[in-house]
Coordinates of C-alpha atoms in Angstrom, one line a residue:
M12 CA -66.5 -46.7 -51.6
T13 CA -62.4 -46.8 -52.1
S14 CA -59.9 -46.6 -49.9
T15 CA -55.8 -45.8 -50.0
V16 CA -53.5 -47.5 -47.9
A17 CA -50.1 -45.9 -47.6
P18 CA -47.2 -48.3 -48.9
P19 CA -44.3 -49.1 -46.8
R20 CA -41.4 -47.2 -46.7
S21 CA -39.1 -48.9 -48.8
E22 CA -35.6 -48.3 -49.5
E23 CA -36.3 -46.9 -53.0
G24 CA -38.6 -44.6 -51.5
L25 CA -36.4 -43.5 -48.4
R26 CA -33.9 -42.4 -51.3
E27 CA -36.3 -40.7 -53.4
G28 CA -37.5 -38.8 -50.6
R29 CA -34.0 -37.8 -49.7
R30 CA -33.6 -36.7 -53.4
R31 CA -36.3 -34.3 -53.5
G32 CA -35.4 -32.8 -49.8
I33 CA -37.8 -34.3 -47.8
P34 CA -36.9 -34.9 -44.3
V35 CA -36.7 -38.7 -43.4
H36 CA -36.7 -39.7 -39.8
G37 CA -35.4 -43.2 -38.5
K38 CA -37.1 -45.3 -35.4
A39 CA -34.9 -43.9 -32.9
T40 CA -35.9 -40.1 -33.8
P41 CA -39.3 -39.9 -31.6
W42 CA -37.2 -41.6 -28.9
L43 CA -34.5 -38.7 -29.0
F44 CA -37.2 -36.1 -28.8
L45 CA -38.8 -37.9 -25.8
A46 CA -35.2 -38.7 -23.6
P47 CA -34.7 -35.1 -22.2
Y48 CA -38.6 -35.7 -20.3
L49 CA -38.1 -39.6 -19.9
V50 CA -34.6 -38.6 -18.4
L51 CA -36.0 -35.9 -15.7
F52 CA -39.3 -38.2 -15.3
L53 CA -36.9 -41.1 -14.3
G54 CA -34.8 -39.2 -12.2
F55 CA -37.4 -37.1 -10.5
V56 CA -40.6 -39.2 -10.4
I57 CA -39.6 -43.0 -10.6
A58 CA -36.4 -43.0 -8.8
P59 CA -37.8 -40.6 -5.6
I60 CA -40.9 -43.2 -5.6
V61 CA -38.5 -46.7 -5.8
V62 CA -36.1 -45.3 -3.3
G63 CA -38.7 -43.9 -1.1
A64 CA -40.6 -47.2 -0.7
W65 CA -37.2 -48.7 0.1
I66 CA -36.5 -46.7 2.7
S67 CA -40.2 -47.0 4.4
L68 CA -39.3 -50.6 5.2
H69 CA -36.0 -49.6 6.8
R70 CA -35.6 -48.0 10.2
W71 CA -33.5 -45.4 8.5
D72 CA -31.5 -42.6 10.5
Y73 CA -29.3 -41.1 7.9
T74 CA -26.8 -40.0 10.9
L75 CA -25.8 -43.8 11.7
P76 CA -24.2 -46.3 9.5
N77 CA -26.7 -48.9 9.9
K78 CA -30.2 -49.1 8.7
P79 CA -32.0 -52.6 9.5
F80 CA -34.7 -53.6 7.2
V81 CA -38.0 -54.0 9.3
G82 CA -40.8 -54.5 6.5
L83 CA -43.8 -52.9 7.4
E84 CA -43.4 -52.2 10.6
N85 CA -43.1 -48.1 9.9
Y86 CA -46.4 -48.9 8.5
T87 CA -48.1 -50.9 11.1
S88 CA -47.0 -48.5 13.9
L89 CA -49.1 -45.6 12.2
F90 CA -52.4 -47.6 13.0
D91 CA -51.2 -48.7 16.5
T92 CA -53.3 -46.6 18.5
G93 CA -50.5 -46.9 21.4
S94 CA -48.3 -45.1 18.9
I95 CA -47.1 -42.0 19.6
A96 CA -45.8 -41.7 16.0
A97 CA -49.6 -43.0 15.3
A98 CA -51.2 -40.3 17.4
Q99 CA -48.9 -38.0 15.9
F100 CA -49.5 -38.5 12.5
W101 CA -53.4 -38.7 12.5
D102 CA -53.5 -35.5 14.3
A103 CA -51.4 -34.1 11.5
M104 CA -54.1 -35.8 8.9
E105 CA -56.9 -34.0 10.6
A106 CA -55.4 -30.8 10.6
T107 CA -54.7 -31.7 6.9
A108 CA -58.3 -32.5 6.5
I109 CA -59.6 -29.4 8.3
F110 CA -57.8 -26.6 6.2
T111 CA -58.6 -29.1 2.8
V112 CA -62.4 -29.1 3.8
F113 CA -62.8 -25.4 4.3
S114 CA -60.1 -24.3 1.7
V115 CA -61.1 -26.4 -1.6
P116 CA -65.3 -25.2 -1.3
L117 CA -63.8 -21.5 -1.5
L118 CA -61.2 -22.2 -4.4
L119 CA -63.8 -23.8 -6.3
T120 CA -66.4 -21.1 -6.3
I121 CA -64.8 -17.6 -5.6
P122 CA -62.4 -18.4 -8.9
L123 CA -65.3 -19.7 -10.8
A124 CA -67.2 -16.4 -9.7
V125 CA -64.2 -14.2 -10.9
A126 CA -63.5 -15.9 -14.3
L127 CA -67.2 -15.5 -14.9
V128 CA -66.8 -11.7 -14.1
M129 CA -63.7 -11.2 -16.1
N130 CA -65.4 -13.5 -19.1
M131 CA -67.7 -10.3 -19.8
K132 CA -66.6 -7.3 -22.1
F133 CA -66.2 -4.5 -19.9
K134 CA -63.3 -1.7 -19.9
G135 CA -60.2 -2.4 -18.1
R136 CA -60.8 -6.1 -18.0
T137 CA -57.2 -7.3 -19.1
F138 CA -55.8 -5.4 -16.0
F139 CA -58.4 -6.7 -13.6
R140 CA -57.2 -10.3 -14.7
A141 CA -53.5 -9.2 -14.2
V142 CA -54.5 -8.2 -10.6
Y143 CA -56.2 -11.4 -9.7
F144 CA -53.5 -13.5 -11.1
A145 CA -50.6 -11.6 -9.6
P146 CA -50.7 -13.0 -6.0
Y147 CA -50.0 -16.2 -7.5
V148 CA -46.5 -15.6 -8.6
L149 CA -45.3 -14.8 -5.4
G150 CA -43.5 -17.2 -3.4
V151 CA -44.8 -18.8 -0.4
A152 CA -42.3 -17.4 1.7
V153 CA -43.2 -14.0 0.4
V154 CA -46.7 -14.4 1.2
A155 CA -46.6 -16.2 4.6
I156 CA -44.5 -13.7 5.9
M157 CA -46.2 -10.7 4.8
W158 CA -49.4 -12.0 6.1
R159 CA -47.6 -13.1 9.4
Y160 CA -47.0 -9.0 9.8
L161 CA -50.2 -8.0 8.5
L162 CA -52.2 -10.5 11.0
D163 CA -49.9 -9.7 14.2
N164 CA -51.9 -9.6 17.0
N165 CA -50.4 -6.3 18.1
I166 CA -48.8 -4.4 15.3
G167 CA -50.7 -5.8 12.6
L168 CA -52.5 -3.5 10.0
V169 CA -55.6 -5.9 9.8
N170 CA -56.6 -5.5 13.3
Y171 CA -55.5 -2.0 13.3
Y172 CA -58.3 -1.2 10.1
L173 CA -60.6 -3.2 12.3
G174 CA -60.2 -0.9 15.1
L175 CA -60.6 1.9 12.5
L176 CA -64.0 0.4 11.8
G177 CA -65.3 -0.3 15.4
L178 CA -64.8 -3.9 15.4
P179 CA -62.7 -6.0 17.6
D180 CA -59.2 -4.9 17.2
D181 CA -57.4 -7.4 19.3
I182 CA -58.2 -10.8 17.5
P183 CA -55.2 -13.4 17.6
W184 CA -55.3 -14.6 14.0
L185 CA -52.2 -16.7 14.2
T186 CA -52.5 -17.9 18.2
S187 CA -56.1 -19.0 18.8
S188 CA -58.6 -21.1 17.2
P189 CA -60.2 -20.9 15.1
A190 CA -59.2 -17.6 14.1
V191 CA -55.8 -19.4 13.1
W192 CA -57.7 -21.7 10.4
V193 CA -59.6 -18.4 9.3
S194 CA -56.2 -16.6 8.7
L195 CA -54.7 -19.8 6.9
V196 CA -57.4 -20.3 4.6
G197 CA -57.8 -17.0 3.8
V198 CA -54.5 -16.3 2.9
T199 CA -54.4 -19.5 0.5
V200 CA -57.5 -18.5 -1.2
W201 CA -56.2 -14.8 -1.8
W202 CA -53.0 -16.6 -2.9
T203 CA -54.2 -19.1 -5.2
L204 CA -57.5 -18.4 -6.6
G205 CA -55.6 -16.6 -9.6
F206 CA -54.8 -19.7 -10.9
N207 CA -58.0 -21.6 -10.7
A208 CA -59.8 -18.5 -12.2
V209 CA -57.2 -18.7 -15.2
I210 CA -58.4 -22.3 -16.1
Y211 CA -61.9 -21.5 -15.6
L212 CA -61.5 -18.5 -17.9
A213 CA -60.2 -20.9 -20.5
A214 CA -62.7 -23.4 -20.2
L215 CA -65.2 -21.0 -20.4
Q216 CA -64.1 -19.2 -23.8
D217 CA -64.2 -22.9 -25.0
I218 CA -68.0 -23.5 -24.7
P219 CA -69.7 -22.4 -27.7
G220 CA -71.8 -19.2 -28.0
E221 CA -74.6 -20.9 -30.0
L222 CA -75.4 -22.7 -26.8
Y223 CA -75.9 -19.7 -24.8
E224 CA -77.9 -18.3 -27.9
A225 CA -80.3 -21.5 -28.3
A226 CA -80.8 -21.3 -24.6
R227 CA -81.9 -17.8 -24.5
V228 CA -84.1 -18.6 -27.6
D229 CA -85.8 -21.1 -25.5
G230 CA -86.3 -18.6 -22.4
A231 CA -84.0 -19.6 -20.3
N232 CA -82.9 -16.6 -17.8
R233 CA -79.1 -16.4 -16.6
W234 CA -79.4 -18.9 -14.1
Q235 CA -80.7 -21.7 -16.3
Q236 CA -77.9 -20.9 -18.8
F237 CA -75.5 -21.5 -16.1
R238 CA -76.8 -24.4 -14.7
N239 CA -77.7 -26.2 -17.8
V240 CA -75.1 -24.5 -20.4
T241 CA -71.8 -23.6 -18.5
L242 CA -71.6 -26.3 -15.8
P243 CA -72.4 -28.7 -18.1
G244 CA -69.5 -27.4 -20.5
L245 CA -67.0 -27.2 -17.2
R246 CA -67.3 -30.6 -16.2
P247 CA -63.7 -31.8 -17.5
V248 CA -62.4 -28.7 -16.0
L249 CA -64.1 -28.9 -12.9
A250 CA -62.8 -32.2 -12.1
F251 CA -59.3 -31.1 -13.0
I252 CA -59.4 -28.3 -10.7
T253 CA -61.0 -30.3 -8.0
T254 CA -58.6 -32.8 -7.9
I255 CA -55.4 -30.3 -8.2
T256 CA -57.1 -28.4 -5.5
I257 CA -57.7 -31.3 -2.8
I258 CA -54.1 -32.0 -3.5
A259 CA -52.6 -28.8 -3.2
S260 CA -54.6 -28.2 0.0
A261 CA -53.3 -31.8 1.4
N262 CA -49.9 -30.8 0.7
M263 CA -50.1 -27.5 2.5
F264 CA -46.9 -26.8 4.5
G265 CA -45.3 -23.2 3.9
Q266 CA -48.3 -21.4 5.2
S267 CA -48.6 -23.2 8.6
Y268 CA -44.8 -23.6 9.0
L269 CA -43.9 -19.7 8.3
M270 CA -47.3 -18.1 9.8
T271 CA -48.0 -20.2 13.0
S272 CA -45.4 -22.7 13.3
G273 CA -47.8 -25.3 13.7
G274 CA -49.7 -23.6 16.7
P275 CA -51.6 -23.3 18.9
G276 CA -50.0 -26.4 20.1
R277 CA -49.8 -28.6 17.3
E278 CA -53.2 -28.0 15.8
T279 CA -52.3 -26.4 12.5
R280 CA -49.0 -29.1 12.4
T281 CA -50.4 -30.6 8.8
A282 CA -49.7 -34.2 7.4
I283 CA -46.6 -32.7 5.4
Y284 CA -45.5 -30.4 8.6
Q285 CA -45.3 -33.8 10.4
I286 CA -43.6 -35.8 7.7
A287 CA -40.7 -33.4 7.4
E288 CA -39.9 -33.2 11.0
T289 CA -40.6 -36.7 11.4
G290 CA -37.9 -37.2 8.6
L291 CA -35.8 -34.0 8.8
R292 CA -35.7 -33.2 12.5
N293 CA -35.9 -36.4 14.5
F294 CA -34.2 -38.4 11.4
Q295 CA -36.9 -41.1 11.3
M296 CA -36.8 -41.0 7.5
G297 CA -38.6 -44.5 7.3
S298 CA -41.3 -43.5 9.7
A299 CA -41.6 -40.0 7.2
A300 CA -41.6 -42.4 4.4
A301 CA -44.4 -44.4 5.4
M302 CA -46.5 -41.6 6.2
S303 CA -45.8 -40.0 3.0
Y304 CA -47.0 -43.1 1.3
V305 CA -50.3 -43.5 3.3
L306 CA -51.5 -39.6 2.2
T307 CA -50.5 -40.6 -1.2
V308 CA -53.1 -43.6 -1.0
A309 CA -55.6 -41.4 0.7
L310 CA -55.1 -39.0 -2.1
M311 CA -55.2 -41.7 -4.8
L312 CA -58.5 -42.8 -3.6
L313 CA -60.1 -39.2 -3.1
S314 CA -58.9 -38.5 -6.3
I315 CA -60.9 -41.5 -8.0
V316 CA -63.9 -40.4 -6.1
V317 CA -63.7 -36.9 -7.3
F318 CA -63.2 -38.2 -11.0
W319 CA -66.1 -40.9 -10.3
I320 CA -68.3 -37.8 -9.0
F321 CA -67.7 -35.8 -12.5
R322 CA -68.1 -38.6 -15.0
E323 CA -69.9 -37.9 -17.7
R324 CA -73.4 -40.2 -17.3
K325 CA -75.1 -41.2 -20.5
G326 CA -79.1 -41.5 -20.6

């Protein structure tokens, strides 16, 4: 058995390539193609990470000239049980956890059910695919303001139609718990399920049809085909969707800010809401940066757990 090894590119070979009209690129060419991405990555990812870490080590009030170095004080204050900043931050983290726990399972299962239906062959399925994805193209401000009026306790259409059906028509969707969580989770699921459904749909179409045919030959019913063929085929996509959905839910801000203003009280004030208020309204940028890094570490650990759960097991 013989193998061929490409000869090194000599000057004579390069001249011959140019003579024949074959494009010959230098060593810098790949870097030139990568340059736009690298510039954006350095400017909008690496630089903010470094600057944010630097700010978190200072008592940083951007309205004052002096920003003294305090080391890890901003971090330790978040774990001090007697600190006001700690109490507010962990209340916000609790609100974030509540929203994430209730929204993520729905955003994993409902889009999967939609994708399974949209993967079937029926008349008008392209139209229905567009209908399910359409809300996702709307901005958070449009979605939140629209639903704030629809869910209004006095003039909202939701309570109006509930009254027509003989159901309670005075539900305080945006001002009382637990109705406020139902509103925030429901609106978010309605708004974003199309994105997850499209990813699921693409993954379903990549599963070989021969696997389903073999399962049917072995006598597998629909549920057995789903459990033994569909779910294993979706494992990598499930890990990806679970991770991005958890991260997106943990970063929820616009719905709470525009629909409930963090109320009732501070119950729906999420971690991002608290970080924004601490840094931009109270001018405590050092503390806000420390909060953001604590949240980041928590999400990184949670992402590791998700990928560990969905890892491919051998044997």
